[in-house]
């Protein structure tokens, strides 16, 4: 299968899962994760109509976004661990940052907005495992972080994001995420987005209410070797 065929196959899978869950596929944003692939794949995806792309490492994110900056309607989603000293570069290219997991990174992204009137859409990444090394705010700290981000003038809190644990059925993990999304919405009523679902688990994520899917290899093919 080529890129166009894989994209069509995933989109058909999204439509099927949405129908099975009684949801409108139009309410689901499919982000294509292009990490480790050359920028040429972003151009090919753009030509196929893709307008949402994601990267998890700041340098690759910034380089690719810069290389295709002429496509002004392409939205870049930053989905990786964000470091405070890279906040300015991330903010410069991002439409959405999915991985706000502590007050410090929220503050750095907010400061990087400067006098910019346009708010940056952000999601709170929640850790669905017991391992703090996996990234994401611990559920017990979620409300405090939501209140903090709500107070950041140039950030707009849109919802939550998570990666399913490796050792648990994704449906169970995403059911918990849906409860965390409700807790954030109790603080910020428009924080309605749920970013969840990758190649291996996007049907389960759709069933659990995901609004933003981050799909890489099912569309791009296997990732090239990297160091
Ligand atoms: C790489 C990555 C994805 C996409 O993974 P696939 O399994 O290739 O679909 C999604 N989310 C995050 C945070 C990633 O790093």
mmCIF file of C-alpha atoms and ligand atoms in Angstrom:
data_model
loop_
_atom_site.group_PDB
_atom_site.id
_atom_site.type_symbol
_atom_site.label_atom_id
_atom_site.label_comp_id
_atom_site.label_asym_id
_atom_site.label_seq_id
_atom_site.Cartn_x
_atom_site.Cartn_y
_atom_site.Cartn_z
ATOM 1 C CA UNK A 1 0.000 0.000 0.000
ATOM 2 C CA UNK A 2 1.157 3.537 -0.655
ATOM 3 C CA UNK A 3 0.685 6.612 1.505
ATOM 4 C CA UNK A 4 -2.653 7.600 -0.052
ATOM 5 C CA UNK A 5 -4.005 4.074 0.422
ATOM 6 C CA UNK A 6 -2.870 3.864 4.041
ATOM 7 C CA UNK A 7 -4.408 7.261 4.780
ATOM 8 C CA UNK A 8 -7.688 6.183 3.186
ATOM 9 C CA UNK A 9 -7.645 2.935 5.118
ATOM 10 C CA UNK A 10 -7.138 4.690 8.448
ATOM 11 C CA UNK A 11 -9.835 7.233 7.641
ATOM 12 C CA UNK A 12 -12.228 4.381 6.843
ATOM 13 C CA UNK A 13 -11.260 2.773 10.163
ATOM 14 C CA UNK A 14 -11.980 6.045 11.975
ATOM 15 C CA UNK A 15 -15.376 6.340 10.273
ATOM 16 C CA UNK A 16 -16.237 2.729 11.184
ATOM 17 C CA UNK A 17 -15.218 3.176 14.815
ATOM 18 C CA UNK A 18 -17.170 6.431 15.050
ATOM 19 C CA UNK A 19 -20.278 4.818 13.590
ATOM 20 C CA UNK A 20 -19.960 1.881 15.987
ATOM 21 C CA UNK A 21 -19.745 4.338 18.888
ATOM 22 C CA UNK A 22 -22.709 6.367 17.624
ATOM 23 C CA UNK A 23 -20.458 9.382 17.002
ATOM 24 C CA UNK A 24 -20.075 11.797 14.088
ATOM 25 C CA UNK A 25 -16.674 11.250 12.438
ATOM 26 C CA UNK A 26 -16.753 14.976 11.615
ATOM 27 C CA UNK A 27 -16.156 15.659 15.304
ATOM 28 C CA UNK A 28 -12.843 13.796 15.239
ATOM 29 C CA UNK A 29 -9.536 15.385 14.157
ATOM 30 C CA UNK A 30 -6.994 12.970 12.725
ATOM 31 C CA UNK A 31 -3.444 14.218 13.309
ATOM 32 C CA UNK A 32 -0.756 12.485 11.259
ATOM 33 C CA UNK A 33 2.436 11.984 13.294
ATOM 34 C CA UNK A 34 5.392 12.316 10.914
ATOM 35 C CA UNK A 35 8.284 11.868 13.357
ATOM 36 C CA UNK A 36 11.522 10.446 11.927
ATOM 37 C CA UNK A 37 10.180 10.793 8.377
ATOM 38 C CA UNK A 38 11.620 13.438 6.056
ATOM 39 C CA UNK A 39 9.763 16.669 5.425
ATOM 40 C CA UNK A 40 8.837 15.361 1.966
ATOM 41 C CA UNK A 41 6.199 13.178 3.625
ATOM 42 C CA UNK A 42 4.571 16.307 5.049
ATOM 43 C CA UNK A 43 4.359 17.719 1.509
ATOM 44 C CA UNK A 44 2.836 14.469 0.235
ATOM 45 C CA UNK A 45 0.320 14.426 3.080
ATOM 46 C CA UNK A 46 -0.562 18.052 2.418
ATOM 47 C CA UNK A 47 -1.242 17.224 -1.218
ATOM 48 C CA UNK A 48 -3.566 14.451 0.010
ATOM 49 C CA UNK A 49 -5.542 16.968 2.039
ATOM 50 C CA UNK A 50 -3.992 16.461 5.482
ATOM 51 C CA UNK A 51 -4.005 19.684 7.505
ATOM 52 C CA UNK A 52 -3.044 18.437 10.987
ATOM 53 C CA UNK A 53 0.417 17.021 11.611
ATOM 54 C CA UNK A 54 2.265 16.144 14.806
ATOM 55 C CA UNK A 55 5.825 15.811 16.020
ATOM 56 C CA UNK A 56 7.232 14.847 19.412
ATOM 57 C CA UNK A 57 10.719 16.373 19.344
ATOM 58 C CA UNK A 58 11.233 20.122 19.296
ATOM 59 C CA UNK A 59 14.074 20.264 16.806
ATOM 60 C CA UNK A 60 12.359 18.117 14.214
ATOM 61 C CA UNK A 61 9.105 19.957 14.877
ATOM 62 C CA UNK A 62 10.696 23.374 14.281
ATOM 63 C CA UNK A 63 12.675 22.285 11.221
ATOM 64 C CA UNK A 64 9.727 20.692 9.482
ATOM 65 C CA UNK A 65 7.312 23.503 10.314
ATOM 66 C CA UNK A 66 9.820 26.015 8.945
ATOM 67 C CA UNK A 67 10.392 23.992 5.772
ATOM 68 C CA UNK A 68 6.692 23.988 4.876
ATOM 69 C CA UNK A 69 5.797 27.378 6.345
ATOM 70 C CA UNK A 70 4.306 28.381 2.988
ATOM 71 C CA UNK A 71 1.353 26.080 3.781
ATOM 72 C CA UNK A 72 -0.305 28.506 6.158
ATOM 73 C CA UNK A 73 -3.331 26.310 6.732
ATOM 74 C CA UNK A 74 -1.254 23.384 7.999
ATOM 75 C CA UNK A 75 -1.665 22.997 11.780
ATOM 76 C CA UNK A 76 1.318 21.720 13.773
ATOM 77 C CA UNK A 77 0.661 19.768 16.946
ATOM 78 C CA UNK A 78 3.455 19.379 19.467
ATOM 79 C CA UNK A 79 2.903 16.045 21.223
ATOM 80 C CA UNK A 80 6.233 15.315 22.982
ATOM 81 C CA UNK A 81 7.869 16.136 26.297
ATOM 82 C CA UNK A 82 8.356 19.878 26.317
ATOM 83 C CA UNK A 83 11.427 21.455 27.895
ATOM 84 C CA UNK A 84 11.138 24.972 29.270
ATOM 85 C CA UNK A 85 14.192 26.206 27.349
ATOM 86 C CA UNK A 86 12.519 25.116 24.100
ATOM 87 C CA UNK A 87 9.186 26.758 24.872
ATOM 88 C CA UNK A 88 9.799 29.718 22.602
ATOM 89 C CA UNK A 89 10.648 27.527 19.614
ATOM 90 C CA UNK A 90 7.671 25.275 20.295
ATOM 91 C CA UNK A 91 5.307 28.194 20.584
ATOM 92 C CA UNK A 92 6.645 29.762 17.383
ATOM 93 C CA UNK A 93 5.488 26.783 15.307
ATOM 94 C CA UNK A 94 2.644 25.187 17.259
ATOM 95 C CA UNK A 95 -1.085 25.507 16.736
ATOM 96 C CA UNK A 96 -1.653 23.162 19.656
ATOM 97 C CA UNK A 97 0.641 21.846 22.422
ATOM 98 C CA UNK A 98 -0.723 18.529 23.724
ATOM 99 C CA UNK A 99 1.855 17.902 26.410
ATOM 100 C CA UNK A 100 1.530 20.489 29.170
ATOM 101 C CA UNK A 101 2.166 18.453 32.309
ATOM 102 C CA UNK A 102 3.511 20.934 34.854
ATOM 103 C CA UNK A 103 3.131 24.564 35.826
ATOM 104 C CA UNK A 104 6.680 25.398 34.744
ATOM 105 C CA UNK A 105 6.130 24.456 31.113
ATOM 106 C CA UNK A 106 2.784 26.285 31.100
ATOM 107 C CA UNK A 107 4.543 29.402 32.407
ATOM 108 C CA UNK A 108 7.315 29.106 29.811
ATOM 109 C CA UNK A 109 4.839 28.714 26.946
ATOM 110 C CA UNK A 110 2.786 31.604 28.309
ATOM 111 C CA UNK A 111 5.847 33.869 28.597
ATOM 112 C CA UNK A 112 6.871 32.912 25.048
ATOM 113 C CA UNK A 113 3.561 34.398 23.859
ATOM 114 C CA UNK A 114 4.828 37.841 24.811
ATOM 115 C CA UNK A 115 2.362 40.486 23.736
ATOM 116 C CA UNK A 116 0.847 38.094 21.200
ATOM 117 C CA UNK A 117 -2.902 38.469 21.316
ATOM 118 C CA UNK A 118 -3.658 35.049 19.788
ATOM 119 C CA UNK A 119 -3.922 32.451 22.528
ATOM 120 C CA UNK A 120 -2.169 29.101 22.143
ATOM 121 C CA UNK A 121 -4.379 26.009 22.460
ATOM 122 C CA UNK A 122 -2.995 23.582 25.032
ATOM 123 C CA UNK A 123 -3.957 20.220 26.488
ATOM 124 C CA UNK A 124 -2.962 18.730 29.820
ATOM 125 C CA UNK A 125 -1.101 15.466 29.373
ATOM 126 C CA UNK A 126 -2.240 13.005 32.022
ATOM 127 C CA UNK A 127 -0.106 10.077 33.127
ATOM 128 C CA UNK A 128 -2.223 6.900 32.977
ATOM 129 C CA UNK A 129 0.543 4.753 34.500
ATOM 130 C CA UNK A 130 2.053 4.606 37.992
ATOM 131 C CA UNK A 131 5.483 5.442 36.569
ATOM 132 C CA UNK A 132 6.282 9.160 36.930
ATOM 133 C CA UNK A 133 8.976 8.747 34.233
ATOM 134 C CA UNK A 134 6.302 8.242 31.556
ATOM 135 C CA UNK A 135 5.399 11.932 31.410
ATOM 136 C CA UNK A 136 2.102 13.575 32.169
ATOM 137 C CA UNK A 137 0.616 15.068 35.297
ATOM 138 C CA UNK A 138 -0.437 12.602 37.987
ATOM 139 C CA UNK A 139 -4.257 12.485 38.160
ATOM 140 C CA UNK A 140 -4.156 13.696 41.779
ATOM 141 C CA UNK A 141 -2.550 16.970 40.599
ATOM 142 C CA UNK A 142 -4.835 17.501 37.606
ATOM 143 C CA UNK A 143 -7.226 20.108 39.036
ATOM 144 C CA UNK A 144 -4.396 22.201 40.424
ATOM 145 C CA UNK A 145 -2.662 22.247 37.027
ATOM 146 C CA UNK A 146 -5.933 23.027 35.218
ATOM 147 C CA UNK A 147 -6.490 26.025 37.496
ATOM 148 C CA UNK A 148 -2.935 27.170 36.929
ATOM 149 C CA UNK A 149 -3.183 26.955 33.126
ATOM 150 C CA UNK A 150 -6.570 28.674 33.230
ATOM 151 C CA UNK A 151 -4.726 31.587 34.845
ATOM 152 C CA UNK A 152 -2.097 31.810 32.059
ATOM 153 C CA UNK A 153 -3.217 34.779 29.986
ATOM 154 C CA UNK A 154 -1.964 33.660 26.551
ATOM 155 C CA UNK A 155 -2.888 29.958 26.851
ATOM 156 C CA UNK A 156 -6.291 28.484 26.124
ATOM 157 C CA UNK A 157 -6.932 25.203 27.932
ATOM 158 C CA UNK A 158 -8.770 22.897 25.525
ATOM 159 C CA UNK A 159 -8.723 19.507 27.257
ATOM 160 C CA UNK A 160 -6.590 16.483 28.050
ATOM 161 C CA UNK A 161 -4.165 14.172 26.293
ATOM 162 C CA UNK A 162 -2.759 10.744 27.161
ATOM 163 C CA UNK A 163 -0.878 7.741 25.859
ATOM 164 C CA UNK A 164 -2.302 4.321 26.813
ATOM 165 C CA UNK A 165 -0.066 2.265 29.118
ATOM 166 C CA UNK A 166 1.623 -0.785 27.577
ATOM 167 C CA UNK A 167 0.395 -3.172 30.258
ATOM 168 C CA UNK A 168 -3.304 -2.390 30.379
ATOM 169 C CA UNK A 169 -6.213 -2.784 27.956
ATOM 170 C CA UNK A 170 -6.528 0.578 26.176
ATOM 171 C CA UNK A 171 -10.310 0.666 26.667
ATOM 172 C CA UNK A 172 -9.859 0.643 30.450
ATOM 173 C CA UNK A 173 -7.167 3.307 30.387
ATOM 174 C CA UNK A 174 -9.192 5.546 28.056
ATOM 175 C CA UNK A 175 -12.257 5.175 30.286
ATOM 176 C CA UNK A 176 -10.191 6.675 33.116
ATOM 177 C CA UNK A 177 -9.030 9.447 30.786
ATOM 178 C CA UNK A 178 -12.649 10.280 30.005
ATOM 179 C CA UNK A 179 -13.245 10.774 33.740
ATOM 180 C CA UNK A 180 -10.181 13.062 33.952
ATOM 181 C CA UNK A 181 -11.536 15.051 31.003
ATOM 182 C CA UNK A 182 -14.782 15.564 32.959
ATOM 183 C CA UNK A 183 -12.797 16.829 35.956
ATOM 184 C CA UNK A 184 -11.003 19.407 33.798
ATOM 185 C CA UNK A 185 -14.297 20.441 32.169
ATOM 186 C CA UNK A 186 -15.760 21.098 35.601
ATOM 187 C CA UNK A 187 -13.111 23.840 35.932
ATOM 188 C CA UNK A 188 -12.971 25.064 32.303
ATOM 189 C CA UNK A 189 -16.247 24.263 30.528
ATOM 190 C CA UNK A 190 -14.817 24.659 26.990
ATOM 191 C CA UNK A 191 -11.981 22.227 27.602
ATOM 192 C CA UNK A 192 -13.785 19.579 25.554
ATOM 193 C CA UNK A 193 -10.907 18.001 23.647
ATOM 194 C CA UNK A 194 -9.553 14.517 24.362
ATOM 195 C CA UNK A 195 -6.327 13.671 22.506
ATOM 196 C CA UNK A 196 -5.928 9.900 22.608
ATOM 197 C CA UNK A 197 -5.514 7.001 20.230
ATOM 198 C CA UNK A 198 -2.529 5.953 18.154
ATOM 199 C CA UNK A 199 -2.011 3.279 15.493
ATOM 200 C CA UNK A 200 -2.604 0.407 17.921
ATOM 201 C CA UNK A 201 -5.575 1.752 19.838
ATOM 202 C CA UNK A 202 -7.475 4.443 17.955
ATOM 203 C CA UNK A 203 -10.783 2.505 17.728
ATOM 204 C CA UNK A 204 -10.823 2.140 21.535
ATOM 205 C CA UNK A 205 -9.993 5.841 21.902
ATOM 206 C CA UNK A 206 -12.885 6.812 19.610
ATOM 207 C CA UNK A 207 -15.195 4.596 21.637
ATOM 208 C CA UNK A 208 -14.065 6.419 24.798
ATOM 209 C CA UNK A 209 -14.761 9.858 23.315
ATOM 210 C CA UNK A 210 -11.426 10.941 21.798
ATOM 211 C CA UNK A 211 -11.717 14.110 19.700
ATOM 212 C CA UNK A 212 -8.104 14.174 18.452
ATOM 213 C CA UNK A 213 -6.251 11.058 17.276
ATOM 214 C CA UNK A 214 -2.456 11.012 16.889
ATOM 215 C CA UNK A 215 -1.724 8.397 14.253
ATOM 216 C CA UNK A 216 1.763 7.705 12.926
ATOM 217 C CA UNK A 217 2.910 4.412 11.478
ATOM 218 C CA UNK A 218 -0.486 3.163 10.229
ATOM 219 C CA UNK A 219 -0.395 6.101 7.812
ATOM 220 C CA UNK A 220 3.281 6.890 7.285
ATOM 221 C CA UNK A 221 4.489 3.293 7.218
ATOM 222 C CA UNK A 222 7.265 2.071 9.505
ATOM 223 C CA UNK A 223 9.514 4.773 10.901
ATOM 224 C CA UNK A 224 12.976 4.975 9.311
ATOM 225 C CA UNK A 225 15.940 3.984 11.507
ATOM 226 C CA UNK A 226 17.025 6.698 13.889
ATOM 227 C CA UNK A 227 19.877 7.154 16.332
HETATM 228 C C1 LIG B 1 4.779 8.536 17.938
HETATM 229 C C2 LIG B 1 3.603 9.025 18.712
HETATM 230 C C3 LIG B 1 2.293 8.766 18.265
HETATM 231 C C4 LIG B 1 1.972 7.937 17.025
HETATM 232 O O1 LIG B 1 2.372 6.612 17.224
HETATM 233 P P1 LIG B 1 1.971 5.423 16.195
HETATM 234 O O2 LIG B 1 1.959 4.220 17.048
HETATM 235 O O3 LIG B 1 3.024 5.407 15.154
HETATM 236 O O4 LIG B 1 0.623 5.730 15.644
HETATM 237 C C5 LIG B 1 1.245 9.284 19.020
HETATM 238 N N1 LIG B 1 1.456 10.001 20.138
HETATM 239 C C6 LIG B 1 2.692 10.271 20.595
HETATM 240 C C7 LIG B 1 2.846 11.067 21.846
HETATM 241 C C8 LIG B 1 3.801 9.801 19.899
HETATM 242 O O5 LIG B 1 5.037 10.062 20.366
#
